[in-house]
PDB file of C-alpha atoms in Angstrom:
ATOM      1  CA  ALA A   1     -18.027   9.731  14.648  1.00 55.00           C
ATOM      2  CA  SER A   2     -15.093   8.469  14.861  1.00 55.00           C
ATOM      3  CA  VAL A   3     -15.711   5.366  14.605  1.00 59.00           C
ATOM      4  CA  GLY A   4     -17.889   5.560  11.789  1.00 62.00           C
ATOM      5  CA  GLU A   5     -15.700   7.968   9.668  1.00 57.00           C
ATOM      6  CA  LEU A   6     -13.603   4.734  10.063  1.00 60.00           C
ATOM      7  CA  ALA A   7     -15.248   2.655   9.376  1.00 66.00           C
ATOM      8  CA  ALA A   8     -17.070   4.879   6.188  1.00 65.00           C
ATOM      9  CA  GLY A   9     -12.635   4.836   5.262  1.00 64.00           C
ATOM     10  CA  VAL A  10     -12.012   1.565   4.944  1.00 69.00           C
ATOM     11  CA  ALA A  11     -15.247   1.096   3.015  1.00 72.00           C
ATOM     12  CA  HIS A  12     -14.163   3.415   1.000  1.00 67.00           C
ATOM     13  CA  GLU A  13     -10.741   2.501   0.932  1.00 70.00           C
ATOM     14  CA  ILE A  14     -11.321  -1.038  -0.422  1.00 79.00           C
ATOM     15  CA  GLY A  15     -14.545  -1.295  -2.435  1.00 77.00           C
ATOM     16  CA  ASN A  16     -12.093   0.667  -5.410  1.00 75.00           C
ATOM     17  CA  PRO A  17      -9.766  -2.267  -5.742  1.00 81.00           C
ATOM     18  CA  MET A  18     -13.065  -4.879  -4.964  1.00 85.00           C
ATOM     19  CA  ALA A  19     -14.530  -3.000  -7.382  1.00 83.00           C
ATOM     20  CA  VAL A  20     -12.038  -3.472  -9.954  1.00 83.00           C
ATOM     21  CA  LEU A  21     -11.276  -7.195  -9.083  1.00 87.00           C
ATOM     22  CA  GLN A  22     -15.256  -8.171  -9.708  1.00 86.00           C
ATOM     23  CA  GLY A  23     -15.103  -6.244 -12.985  1.00 86.00           C
ATOM     24  CA  TYR A  24     -12.040  -8.393 -13.903  1.00 85.00           C
ATOM     25  CA  LEU A  25     -13.622 -11.404 -12.420  1.00 87.00           C
ATOM     26  CA  GLU A  26     -17.129 -10.759 -14.663  1.00 86.00           C
ATOM     27  CA  MET A  27     -14.833 -10.258 -17.587  1.00 86.00           C
ATOM     28  CA  LEU A  28     -12.425 -12.501 -17.248  1.00 86.00           C
ATOM     29  CA  ALA A  29     -15.232 -15.951 -17.823  1.00 84.00           C
ATOM     30  CA  ASP A  30     -15.419 -14.807 -21.229  1.00 84.00           C
ATOM     31  CA  ASP A  31     -14.551 -18.274 -23.120  1.00 83.00           C
ATOM     32  CA  ASP A  32     -13.650 -15.824 -26.012  1.00 84.00           C
ATOM     33  CA  LEU A  33     -11.276 -13.833 -24.118  1.00 83.00           C
ATOM     34  CA  PRO A  34      -7.573 -13.489 -25.986  1.00 86.00           C
ATOM     35  CA  ASP A  35      -4.751 -14.840 -24.222  1.00 85.00           C
ATOM     36  CA  GLU A  36      -3.349 -11.415 -23.692  1.00 84.00           C
ATOM     37  CA  GLY A  37      -6.386  -9.715 -22.992  1.00 82.00           C
ATOM     38  CA  ARG A  38      -6.714 -12.693 -19.915  1.00 85.00           C
ATOM     39  CA  ARG A  39      -2.975 -12.331 -18.868  1.00 87.00           C
ATOM     40  CA  GLU A  40      -3.829  -7.981 -18.908  1.00 87.00           C
ATOM     41  CA  TYR A  41      -6.942  -8.453 -16.937  1.00 87.00           C
ATOM     42  CA  VAL A  42      -4.452 -11.586 -13.602  1.00 89.00           C
ATOM     43  CA  GLU A  43      -1.748  -8.656 -14.449  1.00 87.00           C
ATOM     44  CA  GLN A  44      -4.798  -5.876 -13.130  1.00 85.00           C
ATOM     45  CA  MET A  45      -6.203  -8.547 -10.240  1.00 88.00           C
ATOM     46  CA  GLN A  46      -2.789  -8.632  -9.218  1.00 88.00           C
ATOM     47  CA  ARG A  47      -2.685  -4.998  -8.660  1.00 84.00           C
ATOM     48  CA  SER A  48      -5.539  -4.968  -7.286  1.00 85.00           C
ATOM     49  CA  VAL A  49      -4.643  -7.741  -4.020  1.00 88.00           C
ATOM     50  CA  THR A  50      -1.757  -5.764  -3.405  1.00 82.00           C
ATOM     51  CA  ARG A  51      -3.442  -2.697  -3.401  1.00 79.00           C
ATOM     52  CA  ILE A  52      -5.703  -4.979  -0.520  1.00 83.00           C
ATOM     53  CA  SER A  53      -3.388  -6.121   1.011  1.00 81.00           C
ATOM     54  CA  GLY A  54      -1.147  -2.487   1.739  1.00 74.00           C
ATOM     55  CA  ILE A  55      -4.685  -1.141   3.213  1.00 73.00           C
ATOM     56  CA  ILE A  56      -4.853  -3.471   5.689  1.00 78.00           C
ATOM     57  CA  ARG A  57      -1.475  -3.500   6.723  1.00 73.00           C
ATOM     58  CA  GLU A  58      -1.235  -0.063   7.173  1.00 67.00           C
ATOM     59  CA  LEU A  59      -4.607  -0.214   9.276  1.00 69.00           C
ATOM     60  CA  LEU A  60      -3.304  -3.705  11.210  1.00 68.00           C
ATOM     61  CA  ASP A  61      -0.497  -0.771  12.118  1.00 65.00           C
ATOM     62  CA  PHE A  62      -3.106   1.839  13.185  1.00 60.00           C
ATOM     63  CA  ALA A  63      -4.280  -0.162  14.947  1.00 62.00           C
ATOM     64  CA  ARG A  64      -2.637  -2.711  17.234  1.00 62.00           C
ATOM     65  CA  PRO A  65      -0.756  -0.858  19.677  1.00 56.00           C
ATOM     66  CA  ILE A  66       3.135  -0.350  19.892  1.00 57.00           C
ATOM     67  CA  ASP A  67       5.253  -2.004  22.885  1.00 57.00           C
ATOM     68  CA  ASP A  68       8.858  -1.007  22.237  1.00 58.00           C
ATOM     69  CA  PRO A  69      10.574  -3.527  25.026  1.00 51.00           C
ATOM     70  CA  LEU A  70      13.863  -1.267  25.333  1.00 51.00           C
ATOM     71  CA  GLY A  71      11.532   1.882  24.927  1.00 76.00           C
ATOM     72  CA  GLN A  72      14.869   4.033  24.596  1.00 89.00           C
ATOM     73  CA  GLY A  73      16.989   5.053  20.594  1.00 92.00           C
ATOM     74  CA  ASP A  74      19.331   6.814  18.728  1.00 95.00           C
ATOM     75  CA  ALA A  75      16.881  10.159  17.106  1.00 95.00           C
ATOM     76  CA  ALA A  76      20.346  11.638  15.466  1.00 95.00           C
ATOM     77  CA  LEU A  77      21.109   7.716  13.624  1.00 94.00           C
ATOM     78  CA  ALA A  78      16.860   7.579  12.667  1.00 93.00           C
ATOM     79  CA  VAL A  79      17.308  11.267  11.515  1.00 95.00           C
ATOM     80  CA  ARG A  80      20.154   9.930   8.992  1.00 94.00           C
ATOM     81  CA  SER A  81      19.408   6.782   8.780  1.00 90.00           C
ATOM     82  CA  ALA A  82      16.098   7.457   6.534  1.00 91.00           C
ATOM     83  CA  VAL A  83      18.246  10.615   4.673  1.00 92.00           C
ATOM     84  CA  LYS A  84      20.206   8.218   3.819  1.00 90.00           C
ATOM     85  CA  LEU A  85      17.365   6.143   3.010  1.00 86.00           C
ATOM     86  CA  CYS A  86      15.565   8.691   0.647  1.00 88.00           C
ATOM     87  CA  ASN A  87      18.173  10.349  -0.562  1.00 85.00           C
ATOM     88  CA  PRO A  88      18.012   7.658  -3.877  1.00 81.00           C
ATOM     89  CA  GLN A  89      15.111   7.304  -4.511  1.00 82.00           C
ATOM     90  CA  LYS A  90      13.482   8.625  -7.502  1.00 83.00           C
ATOM     91  CA  ARG A  91      10.394  10.724  -5.801  1.00 84.00           C
ATOM     92  CA  PHE A  92      14.022  13.112  -4.705  1.00 90.00           C
ATOM     93  CA  ARG A  93      16.092  13.001  -7.691  1.00 87.00           C
ATOM     94  CA  ASP A  94      15.031  17.029  -8.269  1.00 92.00           C
ATOM     95  CA  LEU A  95      14.828  18.046  -4.867  1.00 95.00           C
ATOM     96  CA  GLU A  96      17.355  19.783  -2.455  1.00 95.00           C
ATOM     97  CA  MET A  97      17.419  17.790   0.856  1.00 94.00           C
ATOM     98  CA  THR A  98      19.514  19.423   4.258  1.00 95.00           C
ATOM     99  CA  CYS A  99      19.955  17.833   7.017  1.00 95.00           C
ATOM    100  CA  ASP A 100      21.439  19.751  10.342  1.00 95.00           C
ATOM    101  CA  GLY A 101      21.632  19.229  14.333  1.00 93.00           C
ATOM    102  CA  THR A 102      22.602  15.191  13.676  1.00 91.00           C
ATOM    103  CA  ASP A 103      26.070  14.480  14.578  1.00 91.00           C
ATOM    104  CA  GLY A 104      27.090  12.107  18.210  1.00 90.00           C
ATOM    105  CA  ALA A 105      24.586  10.240  19.236  1.00 93.00           C
ATOM    106  CA  ILE A 106      20.948  11.272  21.036  1.00 94.00           C
ATOM    107  CA  PRO A 107      19.251   9.582  22.685  1.00 95.00           C
ATOM    108  CA  VAL A 108      15.704   9.315  23.355  1.00 95.00           C
ATOM    109  CA  ALA A 109      12.846   8.151  25.013  1.00 94.00           C
ATOM    110  CA  LEU A 110      12.208   6.456  21.886  1.00 93.00           C
ATOM    111  CA  SER A 111      13.056   3.533  19.566  1.00 90.00           C
ATOM    112  CA  THR A 112      15.620   3.554  17.028  1.00 91.00           C
ATOM    113  CA  GLY A 113      13.083   1.808  14.409  1.00 86.00           C
ATOM    114  CA  ARG A 114      10.130   3.964  15.282  1.00 88.00           C
ATOM    115  CA  ILE A 115      11.606   7.488  14.550  1.00 92.00           C
ATOM    116  CA  GLU A 116      13.050   5.506  11.468  1.00 90.00           C
ATOM    117  CA  GLN A 117       9.956   4.542  10.858  1.00 86.00           C
ATOM    118  CA  VAL A 118       8.547   8.345  11.531  1.00 91.00           C
ATOM    119  CA  MET A 119      11.215  10.488   9.025  1.00 93.00           C
ATOM    120  CA  LEU A 120      10.243   8.254   6.099  1.00 89.00           C
ATOM    121  CA  ASN A 121       6.353   8.579   5.840  1.00 88.00           C
ATOM    122  CA  LEU A 122       7.307  12.829   6.595  1.00 94.00           C
ATOM    123  CA  LEU A 123       9.753  12.514   4.284  1.00 94.00           C
ATOM    124  CA  PHE A 124       8.568  11.170   1.406  1.00 90.00           C
ATOM    125  CA  ASN A 125       5.005  13.144   2.230  1.00 91.00           C
ATOM    126  CA  ALA A 126       7.189  16.252   1.398  1.00 94.00           C
ATOM    127  CA  ALA A 127       8.559  14.955  -1.295  1.00 93.00           C
ATOM    128  CA  ASP A 128       5.115  14.394  -2.390  1.00 90.00           C
ATOM    129  CA  ALA A 129       4.519  17.955  -1.103  1.00 91.00           C
ATOM    130  CA  SER A 130       7.062  19.363  -3.307  1.00 93.00           C
ATOM    131  CA  GLU A 131       8.114  20.351  -6.792  1.00 94.00           C
ATOM    132  CA  PRO A 132      10.960  19.957  -8.828  1.00 94.00           C
ATOM    133  CA  GLY A 133      14.200  22.294  -7.326  1.00 94.00           C
ATOM    134  CA  GLN A 134      12.348  23.004  -4.122  1.00 96.00           C
ATOM    135  CA  ARG A 135      14.078  22.152  -0.835  1.00 96.00           C
ATOM    136  CA  ILE A 136      12.816  19.489   2.256  1.00 97.00           C
ATOM    137  CA  ASP A 137      14.853  20.716   5.173  1.00 97.00           C
ATOM    138  CA  VAL A 138      15.379  18.737   7.811  1.00 97.00           C
ATOM    139  CA  MET A 139      16.583  19.894  11.650  1.00 97.00           C
ATOM    140  CA  VAL A 140      17.249  18.113  14.911  1.00 97.00           C
ATOM    141  CA  THR A 141      17.378  20.336  18.731  1.00 96.00           C
ATOM    142  CA  GLN A 142      18.155  19.369  21.726  1.00 92.00           C
ATOM    143  CA  GLY A 143      16.781  20.408  24.616  1.00 91.00           C
ATOM    144  CA  ASP A 144      17.321  19.943  27.924  1.00 91.00           C
ATOM    145  CA  THR A 145      13.591  18.018  28.287  1.00 90.00           C
ATOM    146  CA  GLY A 146      12.959  16.608  24.771  1.00 94.00           C
ATOM    147  CA  VAL A 147      14.701  16.552  20.930  1.00 97.00           C
ATOM    148  CA  THR A 148      13.212  18.695  18.334  1.00 97.00           C
ATOM    149  CA  ILE A 149      13.118  17.361  14.992  1.00 97.00           C
ATOM    150  CA  GLN A 150      11.006  19.452  11.801  1.00 97.00           C
ATOM    151  CA  VAL A 151      10.512  18.877   8.396  1.00 97.00           C
ATOM    152  CA  ALA A 152       9.771  21.395   6.725  1.00 97.00           C
ATOM    153  CA  ASP A 153       9.346  21.682   2.372  1.00 96.00           C
ATOM    154  CA  GLN A 154       7.832  23.952   0.412  1.00 96.00           C
ATOM    155  CA  GLY A 155       5.652  22.553  -1.504  1.00 93.00           C
ATOM    156  CA  HIS A 156       1.365  23.264  -2.056  1.00 92.00           C
ATOM    157  CA  GLY A 157       0.829  23.603   1.514  1.00 92.00           C
ATOM    158  CA  ILE A 158      -2.657  22.766   3.517  1.00 91.00           C
ATOM    159  CA  ASP A 159      -5.429  24.285   3.638  1.00 91.00           C
ATOM    160  CA  GLU A 160      -7.112  25.180   7.731  1.00 91.00           C
ATOM    161  CA  ASP A 161      -9.539  22.152   6.996  1.00 88.00           C
ATOM    162  CA  GLY A 162      -6.689  19.694   6.266  1.00 88.00           C
ATOM    163  CA  LEU A 163      -4.900  20.870   8.774  1.00 90.00           C
ATOM    164  CA  ARG A 164      -7.840  20.167  11.560  1.00 88.00           C
ATOM    165  CA  ARG A 165      -8.163  16.805  10.315  1.00 86.00           C
ATOM    166  CA  ILE A 166      -4.201  15.723   9.353  1.00 87.00           C
ATOM    167  CA  PHE A 167      -3.690  13.348  12.048  1.00 86.00           C
ATOM    168  CA  ASP A 168      -7.619  11.724  10.872  1.00 82.00           C
ATOM    169  CA  PRO A 169      -7.415   8.143   9.801  1.00 75.00           C
ATOM    170  CA  PHE A 170      -7.943   7.788   6.327  1.00 71.00           C
ATOM    171  CA  PHE A 171      -7.802  11.511   5.600  1.00 70.00           C
ATOM    172  CA  THR A 172      -5.273  12.549   2.573  1.00 70.00           C
ATOM    173  CA  THR A 173      -4.712  15.207   0.478  1.00 66.00           C
ATOM    174  CA  LYS A 174      -2.861  12.890  -2.003  1.00 63.00           C
ATOM    175  CA  ASP A 175      -5.210  11.953  -4.966  1.00 59.00           C
ATOM    176  CA  PRO A 176      -7.694   9.232  -5.439  1.00 54.00           C
ATOM    177  CA  GLY A 177      -5.030   5.372  -5.055  1.00 52.00           C
ATOM    178  CA  GLN A 178      -1.854   7.453  -4.127  1.00 56.00           C
ATOM    179  CA  GLY A 179      -1.990   7.263  -0.328  1.00 58.00           C
ATOM    180  CA  THR A 180      -4.359   5.090   2.561  1.00 59.00           C
ATOM    181  CA  GLY A 181      -4.519   8.231   4.964  1.00 68.00           C
ATOM    182  CA  LEU A 182      -3.281   5.349   7.102  1.00 75.00           C
ATOM    183  CA  GLY A 183       0.438   7.160   8.033  1.00 80.00           C
ATOM    184  CA  LEU A 184       0.271  10.397   9.747  1.00 88.00           C
ATOM    185  CA  ALA A 185      -2.253   8.723  12.152  1.00 85.00           C
ATOM    186  CA  VAL A 186       0.876   5.556  13.110  1.00 83.00           C
ATOM    187  CA  CYS A 187       3.241   8.473  12.940  1.00 89.00           C
ATOM    188  CA  TYR A 188       0.976  10.188  15.653  1.00 90.00           C
ATOM    189  CA  GLY A 189       0.211   7.475  17.647  1.00 87.00           C
ATOM    190  CA  ILE A 190       3.839   6.118  17.476  1.00 88.00           C
ATOM    191  CA  ILE A 191       4.705   9.724  18.848  1.00 92.00           C
ATOM    192  CA  GLN A 192       2.293  10.342  21.375  1.00 89.00           C
ATOM    193  CA  THR A 193       2.860   6.189  23.464  1.00 87.00           C
ATOM    194  CA  CYS A 194       6.244   7.974  24.565  1.00 90.00           C
ATOM    195  CA  GLY A 195       5.049  11.178  25.619  1.00 91.00           C
ATOM    196  CA  GLY A 196       6.127  13.486  23.142  1.00 94.00           C
ATOM    197  CA  THR A 197       4.259  15.792  21.203  1.00 95.00           C
ATOM    198  CA  MET A 198       3.904  16.237  16.769  1.00 96.00           C
ATOM    199  CA  ASP A 199       1.912  19.385  15.290  1.00 96.00           C
ATOM    200  CA  VAL A 200       2.002  20.734  11.812  1.00 96.00           C
ATOM    201  CA  SER A 201       1.877  23.797  10.723  1.00 95.00           C
ATOM    202  CA  SER A 202       1.182  25.038   6.538  1.00 94.00           C
ATOM    203  CA  GLU A 203       0.461  27.294   4.353  1.00 92.00           C
ATOM    204  CA  VAL A 204      -1.128  27.265   0.867  1.00 93.00           C
ATOM    205  CA  GLY A 205       1.191  27.692  -2.100  1.00 90.00           C
ATOM    206  CA  SER A 206       4.777  28.171   0.757  1.00 91.00           C
ATOM    207  CA  GLY A 207       5.262  24.782   2.558  1.00 94.00           C
ATOM    208  CA  THR A 208       4.797  22.338   4.918  1.00 96.00           C
ATOM    209  CA  THR A 209       6.607  21.636   8.505  1.00 97.00           C
ATOM    210  CA  PHE A 210       5.732  18.682  11.059  1.00 97.00           C
ATOM    211  CA  THR A 211       6.792  19.781  14.138  1.00 97.00           C
ATOM    212  CA  ILE A 212       7.875  16.269  16.814  1.00 97.00           C
ATOM    213  CA  VAL A 213       9.361  16.842  20.263  1.00 97.00           C
ATOM    214  CA  ILE A 214      10.951  12.818  22.046  1.00 96.00           C
ATOM    215  CA  PRO A 215      11.327  12.832  24.982  1.00 95.00           C
ATOM    216  CA  ASN A 216      15.359  12.771  25.871  1.00 94.00           C
ATOM    217  CA  ALA A 217      16.223   9.098  27.505  1.00 90.00           C
ATOM    218  CA  PRO A 218      15.752   8.688  31.152  1.00 84.00           C
ATOM    219  CA  VAL A 219      19.497   9.112  33.385  1.00 76.00           C
ATOM    220  CA  SER A 220      19.899   6.060  34.041  1.00 65.00           C
TER     221      SER A 220
END
């Protein structure tokens, strides 16, 4: 059933831009089409190709085994970097973002780059779910066995059905064409590779909180 759902998701996500491509190709065959119209059609086709390429890239990220040669990183540095990268982005300009617990270095059993990848996905999702004036809170807490990272927004929230399926590939609460639903599935896989956990809690109309726990780096 899972494989069937995955295949159906791939077919749907790629089928839509493919249909656009086919339609414009048929219209380009019209010898009477003016040059201006021809340029517009080609631009639309390029957007569809870019969309398909992005879907395939995300699908490969989901399917490809994650191999981190060192397998260790700095959780504090990763979180700081992700927040710094997000701050100038247009979608964050009307939002307030706080970041606590990232002073110094926090060694963990997952590479800095992988943690940053997960954080960027969570922060972008939080921004997409938020309205102007709302806040996104990032909190890092170091424990005896692992580091807990929380990303909490005040956005529209996720219903019970969505919570059950939130980490399923190709499930998304975004509008068609706005997301493939692979980002969280990839993030979930990344966290699992190091023996960590990734959970979510949400209430419709009150926001969503993602909680990641990454094991501490082994003591050499």
